[in-house]
Structures are given as C-alpha cells and as structure tokens.
Amino acid sequence: MPDLDTIVSLCKRRGFVFPGSEIYGGLANSWDYGPLGHLLKQNIKKAWWKFFVAERDDMVPLDSAIIMNPKIWEASGHLENFSDELVECKECHHRFRVDHLLEAKGITPKFDKEVVKKPVKLSCPDCDGALTEPKAFNLMFKTFLGTTEDNSTVAYLRPETAGGMFTNFKNIQNVTRRRLPFGIAQIGKCFRNEITPGNFIFRTREFEIGEFEYFINPKGWEKVFEMWLSEIKRWWKDIMQVNMDNLVWHEIPDSELAHYSKRTVDVEYKYPFGVKELHGIAYRTDFDLARHEKVSGQDLHYTDPETNEKFLPHVIEPTFGIDRMLLVALLEAYHEEEAPTAEEGETDKRVVMKFPKHLAPYQVAVLPLSKKEDLAKVSKPLATDLRKHFSVDYDETQSIGKRYRREDEIGTPYCVTVDFESLEDKKVTVRDRDTMKQDRVAIEELINYLKEKFI
Ligand code: GAP
C-alpha cells in the first residue's frame, strides 16, 4: 500500500486530482478532478450504475434536486440531529470532533451520543491544551432562496441524495406501477460543512454519493439484506477488483445501532491513514417514509395488489461515497516494479497503475515512434478510428521509453506504437501494461484484437 503523499503527488503530476483554486493560493481541502480523474470517476460511476441499476429489473433511476424544501430535512432529522460534537482548544484554538478524539483513544461512539458525554479525559492533540465543553455543530450548508435573507427563505444544500428518493417514492410507484420490492437509485453531489475535512479526497465538504433505497415488505427483510450484502461483495471483488483482505465488514452491534435500524454494516477499508469507513448498508425499517408521511401529511402507504395488504414500505439502503471509491481505486492500482530500460540488461523502477481495464482513464494510447509526418499519416487516422470504440490518448513527444512509463503511470492498459515498418507491413506493436509483452498486430485487425482484451 503506497502512502497517501505518494498518491497525492502522482495525482497532481499526472492530472488525476489538483488542489482546488490553486492559482489563488488554494481553498483548504477542496480538490478538482483533472482530465484523468474525471475519466476515472466517470468509469467508476458508469460501472456502479451498470452493476446496481441498469443490469437489474428491480431498480429505477432518479435525478432529484440539490436544493429541496427544508421540511424534507426536518422530516429526515437532519435539521435536529445532523451534527457533530465540536470542541475547541482554549490555547491554540484548533477545533476537533469529539468522536475523532475518542476514536484515537479506542472508543467508537458513532451511533451513541451518550458515550460522548462520558467522562473521558480529553486534551488538545496539537498542544495538550484544555478543551471547551462540546457544542453541537450542524453540518448542513445553509443558503437563502431569492433576494431576501431571513428565516422564511432559508434552504440547505442536500447532505445526501436519499431525501429525493423518499419524497418521490409515491410519484415513481404511481407512474412505473412497480410492485415491491423495487429500488430507486441516484448518483449526485452532496455537501456537508465538515469540521475536520482531510486525508485528500477521503473527507471533503463537497462530494458525490451513489445510493439507493430498496423498498420492501418487512416480512423477510433478513434475506433481502443478505442478498444486497452479497451483491456488494461481488461489486468489490469482480468489478472494482480490490484485494478483499483490505476490506473490513464491520457489523454494527445492536447496542450501537441507530434507533430506527435493525441491521447496519459499515464497509471499511485499510487506508494508509488507518481503517476507516468506505461506505455502508443499513436496514432503516419504515422510519423515513413514516417521518415524511407525518411531516408532509401525505399518505405514503403501499397496497399489495395481490393480498390487498396496506403498509408503509420498509427500506434497505446501500450507500457509496464515489470519491472514496476513487481513492480506493488509486490505492489498489498503485504498483512499483523493476522494469527493463532501453539499455541491454539494465532495469529501473516503473510506477504502474494497474486499474481494472474497464476503469482505466484511457484504454488505449496511440504512440507514433517519432513526430515525422509519414508516421502521423497513419497514426492520426488510426487514433480517430479507435476513438469510436475506446477512450484513447495520443502522444508523440519524448522517447518511446518515456512515453511507455507515462502511460504505465496513468494506467493505460494498451499502447499502440506506429513505427516505420508499419508503413510497409501495415502492422503496429501493441504493448500490454501489466506484462510489458509486445504483439505485432495488423492494423485492420486492431479494433477486434483490442475489443477481445476488454471482454
Ligand atoms: N444516506 C446515507 C448516508 O448519507 P453516510 O454514511 O452519511 O450515509 C454515505 O454517507 C457515504 O458518503 C459514506 O459512506 C462515505 O462513503 C461518503 N461520505 C460521507 N461524508 C463524506 C465526506 N465528507 N467526504 C467524502 N465522502 C463522504
């Protein structure tokens, strides 16, 4: 596992992730996804959507608003409870989340607010100064609608996408005439005014969530939960192709469950900065629909067309941080290896990002051996053709050895080299990122040759 600084520096050097607002001195803990980061993120989102939504017959999509009626956050409990306990050092004035300070002492008060109040002796981790009494700090980003800034125009940027799925449950059930069980899924930006963002893109104030609410009859919820847990394992093993030893399946004990949840599993990852949450899956009973029914005054019950049983659907909610998945993809992909140089018998270190091929930002790189026009006459139209089928990088500067190293470092699975022989034999050299083996392939067979590699 590389350390985080190695990944942050590779990301900047190669254009995966840049520090936000950099030319103005930056904005702490904000990050911009560069060309490669954008492509990688798109590929992760596409794969997630295909696996959890598009390939299933029990899921429907949604794209709901980021700014919604504040009553939604009253119903969900975010206005009242979506807060972290904050303490400030009386000496250096640094601020900390109490649960983080407790965690450092081996106490995990995630769901049990009472633990926070227990008399654990805490002091400032930076200067050992005394800390203030804990104060609740709401994480919702507040804004105002229109031109008047008062209580009647207050609105919030959504802290999660779930609210839109609960409030559209009735609409979607009516228009799609879906029977239970079925799920509503969406991917979108969320905002939380985190007290202590950090660890690169692990905890930021603006991030993306992919999540779904799977509506069920509560009878037999245990089986449905198991089904999703095993699908999620398949996602990590087969699609994200992570080393499963790096995942920790943290079953939340009954004593720590949120009052409305009967089962929650936090999926954790062994990051270079410790074992921390990656994403989660929770059985939330009928808590959310019951709260929205109460606050909105609308009937959100479902009638089973076969049994005529009328009930409030219960919900199983798998939720994924897209940015954390991308961080895991970067950490898992990073490899340092000894590799041969152009000099006979010599080796040097190569950094190679061994992304699963379907997630790699570029699938193919076209590399004419030199900038000579003769070669460009072949390589440019070849790249144009390949772009119809693959995500393609084109690079004609520097030595071919340096260009291979660069493509290794950005994780391109196949490099296609056009050389002077190509002009005669109408063939190109295809180099495999992982094995570094080279094949000579006829140009007219290249698309099919590469397509087979991505099956
Ligand atoms: N609807 C449930 C929900 O929002 P959550 O655990 O609060 O659950 C979902 O958030 C996921 O979003 C987390 O598991 C994590 O992957 C990601 N996430 C949460 N806060 C984040 C932050 N500040 N920065 C980046 N990702 C975050």
Tab-separated table of C-alpha atoms and ligand atoms in Angstrom:
chain	number	residue	atom	x	y	z
A	1	MET	CA	0.000	0.000	0.000
A	2	PRO	CA	1.521	3.359	-1.020
A	3	ASP	CA	1.465	6.228	1.469
A	4	LEU	CA	-1.059	8.979	0.860
A	5	ASP	CA	1.559	11.594	-0.156
A	6	THR	CA	2.734	9.333	-2.986
A	7	ILE	CA	-0.817	9.133	-4.346
A	8	VAL	CA	-1.490	12.872	-3.890
A	9	SER	CA	1.688	13.730	-5.762
A	10	LEU	CA	1.040	11.258	-8.588
A	11	CYS	CA	-2.494	12.635	-8.895
A	12	LYS	CA	-1.226	16.168	-9.300
A	13	ARG	CA	1.702	15.269	-11.558
A	14	ARG	CA	-0.419	13.267	-13.969
A	15	GLY	CA	-3.694	15.192	-13.804
A	16	PHE	CA	-5.978	12.982	-11.747
A	17	VAL	CA	-6.702	15.445	-8.929
A	18	PHE	CA	-5.497	19.031	-8.455
A	19	PRO	CA	-5.694	21.126	-5.273
A	20	GLY	CA	-8.796	23.344	-5.688
A	21	SER	CA	-8.470	27.062	-6.598
A	22	GLU	CA	-4.697	26.651	-6.778
A	23	ILE	CA	-3.816	29.862	-8.653
A	24	TYR	CA	-5.459	31.834	-5.814
A	25	GLY	CA	-3.460	30.055	-3.138
A	26	GLY	CA	-5.942	27.207	-2.894
A	27	LEU	CA	-9.007	26.526	-0.772
A	28	ALA	CA	-8.297	24.127	2.073
A	29	ASN	CA	-9.495	20.581	1.443
A	30	SER	CA	-11.073	21.297	-1.913
A	31	TRP	CA	-9.979	19.291	-4.908
A	32	ASP	CA	-10.598	19.415	-8.652
A	33	TYR	CA	-10.678	16.285	-10.753
A	34	GLY	CA	-8.383	16.792	-13.739
A	35	PRO	CA	-8.746	15.089	-17.136
A	36	LEU	CA	-7.687	11.640	-15.867
A	37	GLY	CA	-9.559	11.930	-12.562
A	38	HIS	CA	-12.695	12.902	-14.439
A	39	LEU	CA	-12.381	9.885	-16.738
A	40	LEU	CA	-11.677	7.523	-13.836
A	41	LYS	CA	-14.619	8.879	-11.840
A	42	GLN	CA	-16.933	8.608	-14.847
A	43	ASN	CA	-15.855	4.998	-15.342
A	44	ILE	CA	-16.474	4.144	-11.674
A	45	LYS	CA	-19.911	5.779	-11.778
A	46	LYS	CA	-20.769	4.045	-15.073
A	47	ALA	CA	-19.700	0.665	-13.671
A	48	TRP	CA	-21.645	1.262	-10.427
A	49	TRP	CA	-24.752	2.272	-12.349
A	50	LYS	CA	-24.498	-0.723	-14.702
A	51	PHE	CA	-23.983	-3.183	-11.849
A	52	PHE	CA	-26.523	-1.894	-9.327
A	53	VAL	CA	-29.148	-0.308	-11.599
A	54	ALA	CA	-29.076	-0.879	-15.364
A	55	GLU	CA	-28.495	-4.639	-15.330
A	56	ARG	CA	-31.302	-5.266	-12.807
A	57	ASP	CA	-35.050	-5.394	-13.389
A	58	ASP	CA	-35.935	-4.087	-9.910
A	59	MET	CA	-34.284	-0.661	-9.979
A	60	VAL	CA	-35.368	2.714	-11.379
A	61	PRO	CA	-33.279	5.859	-11.758
A	62	LEU	CA	-33.826	9.348	-10.349
A	63	ASP	CA	-32.075	12.711	-10.559
A	64	SER	CA	-33.591	14.894	-7.853
A	65	ALA	CA	-32.797	18.488	-6.883
A	66	ILE	CA	-29.899	19.515	-4.677
A	67	ILE	CA	-31.890	22.304	-3.012
A	68	MET	CA	-35.203	20.974	-1.726
A	69	ASN	CA	-37.971	22.094	0.615
A	70	PRO	CA	-36.338	22.438	4.069
A	71	LYS	CA	-39.211	20.408	5.521
A	72	ILE	CA	-37.513	17.356	3.989
A	73	TRP	CA	-34.588	17.893	6.368
A	74	GLU	CA	-36.967	18.417	9.253
A	75	ALA	CA	-38.607	15.057	8.460
A	76	SER	CA	-35.322	13.213	7.964
A	77	GLY	CA	-33.969	14.518	11.265
A	78	HIS	CA	-31.040	16.316	9.628
A	79	LEU	CA	-32.051	19.732	10.976
A	80	GLU	CA	-32.170	18.444	14.518
A	81	ASN	CA	-29.549	15.721	14.593
A	82	PHE	CA	-27.138	16.015	11.688
A	83	SER	CA	-24.437	17.491	13.832
A	84	ASP	CA	-21.044	16.614	15.199
A	85	GLU	CA	-19.935	17.422	18.726
A	86	LEU	CA	-17.249	20.074	18.429
A	87	VAL	CA	-14.626	21.141	20.978
A	88	GLU	CA	-12.110	23.962	20.726
A	89	CYS	CA	-8.662	24.131	22.313
A	90	LYS	CA	-8.529	27.056	24.741
A	91	GLU	CA	-4.821	27.581	23.945
A	92	CYS	CA	-4.313	27.112	20.187
A	93	HIS	CA	-7.995	27.436	19.181
A	94	HIS	CA	-7.864	24.394	16.903
A	95	ARG	CA	-11.222	22.660	16.617
A	96	PHE	CA	-11.855	18.926	16.794
A	97	ARG	CA	-14.699	16.450	16.509
A	98	VAL	CA	-15.195	14.785	19.862
A	99	ASP	CA	-15.829	11.389	18.232
A	100	HIS	CA	-12.453	11.638	16.448
A	101	LEU	CA	-10.674	12.395	19.742
A	102	LEU	CA	-12.469	9.476	21.365
A	103	GLU	CA	-11.688	7.199	18.421
A	104	ALA	CA	-7.999	7.966	18.940
A	105	LYS	CA	-8.469	6.536	22.437
A	106	GLY	CA	-10.113	3.389	21.044
A	107	ILE	CA	-13.722	4.437	21.751
A	108	THR	CA	-16.193	4.451	18.835
A	109	PRO	CA	-19.232	6.480	19.802
A	110	LYS	CA	-20.598	6.649	16.251
A	111	PHE	CA	-24.232	5.994	16.992
A	112	ASP	CA	-24.316	6.537	20.718
A	113	LYS	CA	-24.423	10.214	21.566
A	114	GLU	CA	-24.397	9.329	25.282
A	115	VAL	CA	-20.845	7.987	25.046
A	116	VAL	CA	-19.700	11.461	24.013
A	117	LYS	CA	-20.792	12.757	27.395
A	118	LYS	CA	-18.934	10.082	29.364
A	119	PRO	CA	-16.126	11.490	31.493
A	120	VAL	CA	-13.174	10.613	29.256
A	121	LYS	CA	-10.246	12.939	29.847
A	122	LEU	CA	-9.543	14.719	26.577
A	123	SER	CA	-6.995	17.371	25.760
A	124	CYS	CA	-5.838	19.093	22.586
A	125	PRO	CA	-3.907	16.611	20.401
A	126	ASP	CA	-1.859	19.501	18.965
A	127	CYS	CA	-0.705	21.358	22.125
A	128	ASP	CA	-2.215	19.397	25.035
A	129	GLY	CA	-4.258	22.484	26.000
A	130	ALA	CA	-7.616	22.294	27.771
A	131	LEU	CA	-10.719	21.889	25.600
A	132	THR	CA	-14.049	23.712	25.733
A	133	GLU	CA	-17.311	21.871	26.532
A	134	PRO	CA	-18.652	20.018	23.449
A	135	LYS	CA	-21.067	22.005	21.265
A	136	ALA	CA	-23.322	20.541	18.566
A	137	PHE	CA	-22.355	21.832	15.140
A	138	ASN	CA	-24.867	21.217	12.331
A	139	LEU	CA	-23.196	20.037	9.137
A	140	MET	CA	-25.850	21.287	6.722
A	141	PHE	CA	-24.787	24.030	4.311
A	142	LYS	CA	-27.268	26.864	4.643
A	143	THR	CA	-28.255	29.244	1.870
A	144	PHE	CA	-31.128	31.612	1.028
A	145	LEU	CA	-33.583	31.436	-1.835
A	146	GLY	CA	-34.089	34.682	-3.766
A	147	THR	CA	-33.209	38.162	-2.675
A	148	THR	CA	-34.289	38.215	0.981
A	149	GLU	CA	-32.120	36.636	3.628
A	150	ASP	CA	-34.375	35.700	6.518
A	151	ASN	CA	-35.866	32.590	8.164
A	152	SER	CA	-38.584	32.284	5.524
A	153	THR	CA	-36.043	31.914	2.693
A	154	VAL	CA	-33.569	29.547	4.357
A	155	ALA	CA	-32.704	26.446	2.310
A	156	TYR	CA	-29.975	23.816	2.501
A	157	LEU	CA	-27.693	22.057	0.048
A	158	ARG	CA	-28.511	18.373	0.365
A	159	PRO	CA	-26.172	16.405	2.635
A	160	GLU	CA	-27.221	13.097	0.984
A	161	THR	CA	-29.305	12.078	-2.034
A	162	ALA	CA	-31.699	9.851	-0.056
A	163	GLY	CA	-34.250	12.633	0.667
A	164	GLY	CA	-35.160	12.948	-3.008
A	165	MET	CA	-35.800	9.211	-3.266
A	166	PHE	CA	-38.135	9.095	-0.285
A	167	THR	CA	-40.107	12.157	-1.348
A	168	ASN	CA	-40.512	10.803	-4.894
A	169	PHE	CA	-41.454	7.289	-3.773
A	170	LYS	CA	-45.185	7.818	-4.400
A	171	ASN	CA	-44.647	9.582	-7.751
A	172	ILE	CA	-42.363	6.835	-9.002
A	173	GLN	CA	-44.527	3.997	-7.718
A	174	ASN	CA	-47.574	5.559	-9.395
A	175	VAL	CA	-46.022	6.165	-12.791
A	176	THR	CA	-43.982	2.969	-13.029
A	177	ARG	CA	-46.672	0.793	-11.342
A	178	ARG	CA	-43.799	-1.087	-9.713
A	179	ARG	CA	-44.535	-3.788	-7.218
A	180	LEU	CA	-42.396	-4.250	-4.146
A	181	PRO	CA	-39.588	-4.978	-3.866
A	182	PHE	CA	-38.031	-2.293	-6.045
A	183	GLY	CA	-35.353	0.339	-5.622
A	184	ILE	CA	-34.792	3.971	-6.571
A	185	ALA	CA	-31.185	4.923	-7.293
A	186	GLN	CA	-29.256	8.092	-7.955
A	187	ILE	CA	-25.758	9.480	-8.047
A	188	GLY	CA	-25.163	13.098	-7.197
A	189	LYS	CA	-23.279	15.849	-5.425
A	190	CYS	CA	-23.776	16.296	-1.693
A	191	PHE	CA	-22.498	18.935	0.695
A	192	ARG	CA	-21.504	18.770	4.363
A	193	ASN	CA	-19.815	21.502	6.317
A	194	GLU	CA	-17.328	19.061	7.840
A	195	ILE	CA	-15.429	20.292	10.906
A	196	THR	CA	-12.294	18.346	10.093
A	197	PRO	CA	-12.069	17.510	6.418
A	198	GLY	CA	-8.846	15.891	5.303
A	199	ASN	CA	-6.900	12.885	4.096
A	200	PHE	CA	-7.068	14.097	0.495
A	201	ILE	CA	-10.464	13.229	-1.072
A	202	PHE	CA	-11.485	10.980	1.858
A	203	ARG	CA	-13.388	13.688	3.708
A	204	THR	CA	-14.328	16.869	1.864
A	205	ARG	CA	-17.170	19.366	2.082
A	206	GLU	CA	-18.404	18.651	-1.426
A	207	PHE	CA	-18.516	15.069	-2.668
A	208	GLU	CA	-20.585	12.578	-4.619
A	209	ILE	CA	-22.767	9.802	-3.296
A	210	GLY	CA	-24.219	6.844	-5.217
A	211	GLU	CA	-27.027	5.277	-3.216
A	212	PHE	CA	-30.356	3.553	-3.476
A	213	GLU	CA	-33.424	2.996	-1.375
A	214	TYR	CA	-34.722	-0.538	-1.825
A	215	PHE	CA	-38.402	-0.626	-0.793
A	216	ILE	CA	-39.626	-3.909	0.672
A	217	ASN	CA	-42.343	-5.630	2.625
A	218	PRO	CA	-40.713	-6.051	6.060
A	219	LYS	CA	-41.567	-9.752	6.113
A	220	GLY	CA	-38.314	-11.486	5.216
A	221	TRP	CA	-36.083	-8.366	5.297
A	222	GLU	CA	-33.181	-10.501	6.551
A	223	LYS	CA	-32.932	-12.348	3.204
A	224	VAL	CA	-33.032	-9.135	1.186
A	225	PHE	CA	-30.287	-7.657	3.359
A	226	GLU	CA	-28.129	-10.749	2.763
A	227	MET	CA	-28.809	-10.539	-0.984
A	228	TRP	CA	-27.521	-6.924	-1.075
A	229	LEU	CA	-24.551	-7.742	1.101
A	230	SER	CA	-23.505	-10.493	-1.272
A	231	GLU	CA	-24.058	-8.229	-4.316
A	232	ILE	CA	-21.876	-5.602	-2.661
A	233	LYS	CA	-19.135	-8.209	-2.106
A	234	ARG	CA	-19.395	-9.145	-5.777
A	235	TRP	CA	-19.057	-5.446	-6.665
A	236	TRP	CA	-15.798	-5.110	-4.747
A	237	LYS	CA	-14.341	-8.420	-5.887
A	238	ASP	CA	-15.358	-8.627	-9.549
A	239	ILE	CA	-15.920	-5.045	-10.688
A	240	MET	CA	-13.616	-2.914	-8.526
A	241	GLN	CA	-11.241	-5.905	-8.245
A	242	VAL	CA	-9.869	-4.859	-4.862
A	243	ASN	CA	-7.785	-7.071	-2.623
A	244	MET	CA	-10.628	-8.305	-0.389
A	245	ASP	CA	-8.178	-8.509	2.555
A	246	ASN	CA	-8.137	-4.696	2.534
A	247	LEU	CA	-11.880	-4.520	3.300
A	248	VAL	CA	-13.334	-4.813	6.806
A	249	TRP	CA	-17.013	-5.777	7.135
A	250	HIS	CA	-17.997	-4.040	10.341
A	251	GLU	CA	-21.282	-5.379	11.684
A	252	ILE	CA	-22.601	-2.600	13.939
A	253	PRO	CA	-23.513	-4.189	17.291
A	254	ASP	CA	-27.159	-3.890	18.384
A	255	SER	CA	-26.177	-1.579	21.230
A	256	GLU	CA	-24.711	0.937	18.755
A	257	LEU	CA	-27.407	0.786	16.057
A	258	ALA	CA	-29.341	3.967	15.267
A	259	HIS	CA	-32.752	3.716	16.966
A	260	TYR	CA	-34.553	3.069	13.641
A	261	SER	CA	-32.109	0.496	12.236
A	262	LYS	CA	-32.306	-3.236	12.797
A	263	ARG	CA	-29.069	-4.019	10.982
A	264	THR	CA	-26.209	-1.900	9.629
A	265	VAL	CA	-22.910	-2.985	8.131
A	266	ASP	CA	-20.161	-0.420	7.654
A	267	VAL	CA	-17.765	-1.431	4.923
A	268	GLU	CA	-14.348	-0.177	5.975
A	269	TYR	CA	-11.037	-0.029	4.146
A	270	LYS	CA	-7.452	-0.265	5.358
A	271	TYR	CA	-6.362	3.190	4.120
A	272	PRO	CA	-2.752	4.309	4.665
A	273	PHE	CA	-4.152	6.558	7.447
A	274	GLY	CA	-5.986	3.737	9.234
A	275	VAL	CA	-9.083	1.563	8.965
A	276	LYS	CA	-11.967	3.905	8.196
A	277	GLU	CA	-15.397	3.895	6.600
A	278	LEU	CA	-15.682	3.360	2.880
A	279	HIS	CA	-19.458	3.004	2.621
A	280	GLY	CA	-22.401	1.307	4.295
A	281	ILE	CA	-25.617	-0.668	4.073
A	282	ALA	CA	-28.471	-0.135	6.522
A	283	TYR	CA	-31.901	-1.595	7.101
A	284	ARG	CA	-33.786	1.595	8.044
A	285	THR	CA	-37.212	-0.006	8.710
A	286	ASP	CA	-40.105	2.364	7.764
A	287	PHE	CA	-38.506	5.259	9.637
A	288	ASP	CA	-38.047	7.545	6.634
A	289	LEU	CA	-41.417	7.107	4.939
A	290	ALA	CA	-43.167	7.340	8.333
A	291	ARG	CA	-41.412	10.633	9.076
A	292	HIS	CA	-42.186	12.050	5.615
A	293	GLU	CA	-45.800	10.954	5.989
A	294	LYS	CA	-46.032	12.712	9.329
A	295	VAL	CA	-44.390	15.978	8.278
A	296	SER	CA	-45.986	16.234	4.804
A	297	GLY	CA	-49.426	14.921	5.802
A	298	GLN	CA	-49.454	12.740	2.625
A	299	ASP	CA	-50.381	9.061	2.570
A	300	LEU	CA	-47.237	7.160	1.503
A	301	HIS	CA	-48.641	3.678	2.142
A	302	TYR	CA	-48.444	0.932	-0.459
A	303	THR	CA	-51.193	-1.572	-1.210
A	304	ASP	CA	-50.088	-5.007	-2.315
A	305	PRO	CA	-52.193	-5.732	-5.447
A	306	GLU	CA	-52.311	-9.465	-4.685
A	307	THR	CA	-53.063	-9.526	-0.954
A	308	ASN	CA	-54.592	-6.040	-0.587
A	309	GLU	CA	-52.332	-5.616	2.427
A	310	LYS	CA	-51.722	-1.879	3.012
A	311	PHE	CA	-48.487	-0.925	4.711
A	312	LEU	CA	-45.610	1.540	4.779
A	313	PRO	CA	-42.719	0.045	2.817
A	314	HIS	CA	-39.511	-0.602	4.721
A	315	VAL	CA	-36.157	0.305	3.249
A	316	ILE	CA	-32.719	-1.207	2.812
A	317	GLU	CA	-30.218	1.490	1.876
A	318	PRO	CA	-26.799	0.704	0.383
A	319	THR	CA	-24.826	3.946	0.149
A	320	PHE	CA	-21.453	4.573	-1.530
A	321	GLY	CA	-19.123	7.574	-1.497
A	322	ILE	CA	-17.939	7.898	-5.101
A	323	ASP	CA	-14.821	9.864	-4.130
A	324	ARG	CA	-13.859	7.257	-1.522
A	325	MET	CA	-14.273	4.522	-4.137
A	326	LEU	CA	-11.976	6.507	-6.423
A	327	LEU	CA	-9.413	6.852	-3.632
A	328	VAL	CA	-9.557	3.080	-3.102
A	329	ALA	CA	-9.158	2.509	-6.863
A	330	LEU	CA	-5.997	4.676	-6.813
A	331	LEU	CA	-4.544	2.946	-3.733
A	332	GLU	CA	-5.246	-0.531	-5.089
A	333	ALA	CA	-3.861	0.261	-8.541
A	334	TYR	CA	-0.506	1.661	-7.396
A	335	HIS	CA	2.464	-0.650	-8.044
A	336	GLU	CA	6.201	-0.064	-8.156
A	337	GLU	CA	8.207	-2.607	-10.162
A	338	GLU	CA	11.656	-3.164	-11.581
A	339	ALA	CA	11.440	-2.900	-15.366
A	340	PRO	CA	13.972	-3.209	-18.201
A	341	THR	CA	15.285	0.038	-19.727
A	342	ALA	CA	16.342	0.615	-23.340
A	343	GLU	CA	19.910	-0.297	-22.253
A	344	GLU	CA	20.666	-4.026	-22.579
A	345	GLY	CA	20.476	-5.774	-19.186
A	346	GLU	CA	19.616	-2.576	-17.236
A	347	THR	CA	16.481	-2.046	-15.145
A	348	ASP	CA	14.877	0.871	-13.371
A	349	LYS	CA	11.803	1.445	-11.256
A	350	ARG	CA	8.489	1.803	-13.038
A	351	VAL	CA	5.312	3.051	-11.379
A	352	VAL	CA	2.300	1.357	-12.894
A	353	MET	CA	-1.341	1.971	-12.053
A	354	LYS	CA	-2.923	-1.444	-12.548
A	355	PHE	CA	-6.541	-0.268	-12.709
A	356	PRO	CA	-9.059	-2.898	-13.774
A	357	LYS	CA	-9.012	-2.412	-17.552
A	358	HIS	CA	-12.636	-1.219	-17.737
A	359	LEU	CA	-11.925	1.534	-15.182
A	360	ALA	CA	-8.680	2.877	-16.652
A	361	PRO	CA	-8.978	6.548	-17.745
A	362	TYR	CA	-7.551	5.738	-21.167
A	363	GLN	CA	-7.933	2.238	-22.536
A	364	VAL	CA	-5.533	2.684	-25.438
A	365	ALA	CA	-2.644	5.048	-26.216
A	366	VAL	CA	-1.509	5.660	-29.775
A	367	LEU	CA	2.220	6.439	-29.866
A	368	PRO	CA	3.898	7.183	-33.220
A	369	LEU	CA	7.578	6.372	-32.853
A	370	SER	CA	8.523	9.887	-33.970
A	371	LYS	CA	6.798	13.139	-34.898
A	372	LYS	CA	7.600	12.601	-38.595
A	373	GLU	CA	4.717	13.374	-40.910
A	374	ASP	CA	4.895	9.951	-42.593
A	375	LEU	CA	4.007	8.297	-39.297
A	376	ALA	CA	1.320	10.865	-38.426
A	377	LYS	CA	-0.411	9.998	-41.692
A	378	VAL	CA	-1.001	6.518	-40.251
A	379	SER	CA	-1.233	7.171	-36.505
A	380	LYS	CA	-3.711	10.080	-36.560
A	381	PRO	CA	-6.429	8.346	-38.625
A	382	LEU	CA	-5.797	5.197	-36.565
A	383	ALA	CA	-6.446	7.144	-33.330
A	384	THR	CA	-9.611	8.639	-34.853
A	385	ASP	CA	-10.895	5.148	-35.690
A	386	LEU	CA	-10.009	3.780	-32.260
A	387	ARG	CA	-11.809	6.672	-30.510
A	388	LYS	CA	-15.109	5.338	-31.872
A	389	HIS	CA	-14.622	2.258	-29.682
A	390	PHE	CA	-12.229	3.155	-26.866
A	391	SER	CA	-11.062	6.021	-24.716
A	392	VAL	CA	-7.809	6.993	-26.492
A	393	ASP	CA	-4.737	9.024	-25.573
A	394	TYR	CA	-2.417	10.285	-28.330
A	395	ASP	CA	1.169	11.186	-27.529
A	396	GLU	CA	4.005	11.899	-29.924
A	397	THR	CA	6.504	13.751	-27.717
A	398	GLN	CA	9.632	12.365	-25.971
A	399	SER	CA	11.292	8.970	-26.386
A	400	ILE	CA	9.111	5.897	-26.675
A	401	GLY	CA	10.543	4.569	-23.375
A	402	LYS	CA	9.453	7.729	-21.518
A	403	ARG	CA	6.027	7.573	-23.129
A	404	TYR	CA	5.579	3.933	-22.033
A	405	ARG	CA	6.492	4.954	-18.473
A	406	ARG	CA	3.978	7.793	-18.594
A	407	GLU	CA	1.199	5.524	-19.882
A	408	ASP	CA	2.098	2.990	-17.149
A	409	GLU	CA	1.789	5.722	-14.549
A	410	ILE	CA	-1.665	6.726	-15.742
A	411	GLY	CA	-2.720	3.095	-16.059
A	412	THR	CA	-3.334	2.762	-19.818
A	413	PRO	CA	-3.747	-0.979	-20.464
A	414	TYR	CA	-2.568	-0.967	-24.109
A	415	CYS	CA	-0.060	1.165	-26.025
A	416	VAL	CA	-0.180	1.011	-29.806
A	417	THR	CA	3.114	2.018	-31.419
A	418	VAL	CA	3.267	3.059	-35.055
A	419	ASP	CA	6.815	2.737	-36.448
A	420	PHE	CA	8.473	2.992	-39.845
A	421	GLU	CA	7.871	-0.681	-40.525
A	422	SER	CA	4.156	-0.004	-40.066
A	423	LEU	CA	4.291	1.982	-43.311
A	424	GLU	CA	5.430	-1.175	-45.116
A	425	ASP	CA	3.744	-4.109	-43.328
A	426	LYS	CA	0.552	-2.260	-42.166
A	427	LYS	CA	1.087	-3.608	-38.671
A	428	VAL	CA	1.531	-1.942	-35.282
A	429	THR	CA	3.077	-3.011	-31.973
A	430	VAL	CA	0.652	-3.458	-29.077
A	431	ARG	CA	2.243	-3.380	-25.607
A	432	ASP	CA	0.446	-4.799	-22.572
A	433	ARG	CA	0.671	-2.544	-19.469
A	434	ASP	CA	0.937	-5.370	-16.921
A	435	THR	CA	3.141	-7.929	-18.685
A	436	MET	CA	5.001	-5.414	-20.919
A	437	LYS	CA	4.761	-8.091	-23.635
A	438	GLN	CA	4.505	-6.810	-27.189
A	439	ASP	CA	2.421	-8.190	-30.067
A	440	ARG	CA	2.632	-7.243	-33.718
A	441	VAL	CA	-0.953	-6.789	-34.954
A	442	ALA	CA	-2.316	-5.975	-38.426
A	443	ILE	CA	-3.926	-2.517	-38.420
A	444	GLU	CA	-7.114	-3.853	-39.971
A	445	GLU	CA	-7.445	-6.387	-37.141
A	446	LEU	CA	-6.551	-3.970	-34.343
A	447	ILE	CA	-10.056	-2.962	-33.223
A	448	ASN	CA	-11.205	-6.577	-32.846
A	449	TYR	CA	-7.905	-7.556	-31.211
A	450	LEU	CA	-8.343	-4.818	-28.591
A	451	LYS	CA	-12.068	-5.441	-28.127
A	452	GLU	CA	-11.312	-9.025	-27.133
A	453	LYS	CA	-8.935	-7.756	-24.470
A	454	PHE	CA	-11.736	-5.787	-22.806
A	455	ILE	CA	-14.310	-8.615	-22.609
B	1	GAP	N1	-27.948	8.236	3.090
B	1	GAP	C1	-26.967	7.657	3.952
B	1	GAP	C2	-25.751	8.451	4.040
B	1	GAP	O1	-25.650	9.544	3.508
B	1	GAP	P1	-23.385	8.480	5.122
B	1	GAP	O2	-22.590	7.364	5.736
B	1	GAP	O3	-23.574	9.719	5.933
B	1	GAP	O4	-24.755	7.831	4.720
B	1	GAP	C3	-22.658	7.977	2.662
B	1	GAP	O5	-22.722	8.898	3.738
B	1	GAP	C4	-21.240	7.826	2.146
B	1	GAP	O6	-20.779	9.081	1.639
B	1	GAP	C5	-20.201	7.442	3.205
B	1	GAP	O7	-20.189	6.059	3.440
B	1	GAP	C6	-18.927	7.903	2.532
B	1	GAP	O8	-18.518	6.973	1.559
B	1	GAP	C7	-19.376	9.160	1.802
B	1	GAP	N2	-19.077	10.386	2.566
B	1	GAP	C8	-19.702	10.851	3.666
B	1	GAP	N3	-19.186	12.018	4.069
B	1	GAP	C9	-18.190	12.309	3.206
B	1	GAP	C10	-17.273	13.395	3.077
B	1	GAP	N4	-17.291	14.426	3.902
B	1	GAP	N5	-16.382	13.370	2.056
B	1	GAP	C11	-16.359	12.338	1.179
B	1	GAP	N6	-17.214	11.297	1.243
B	1	GAP	C12	-18.116	11.275	2.235
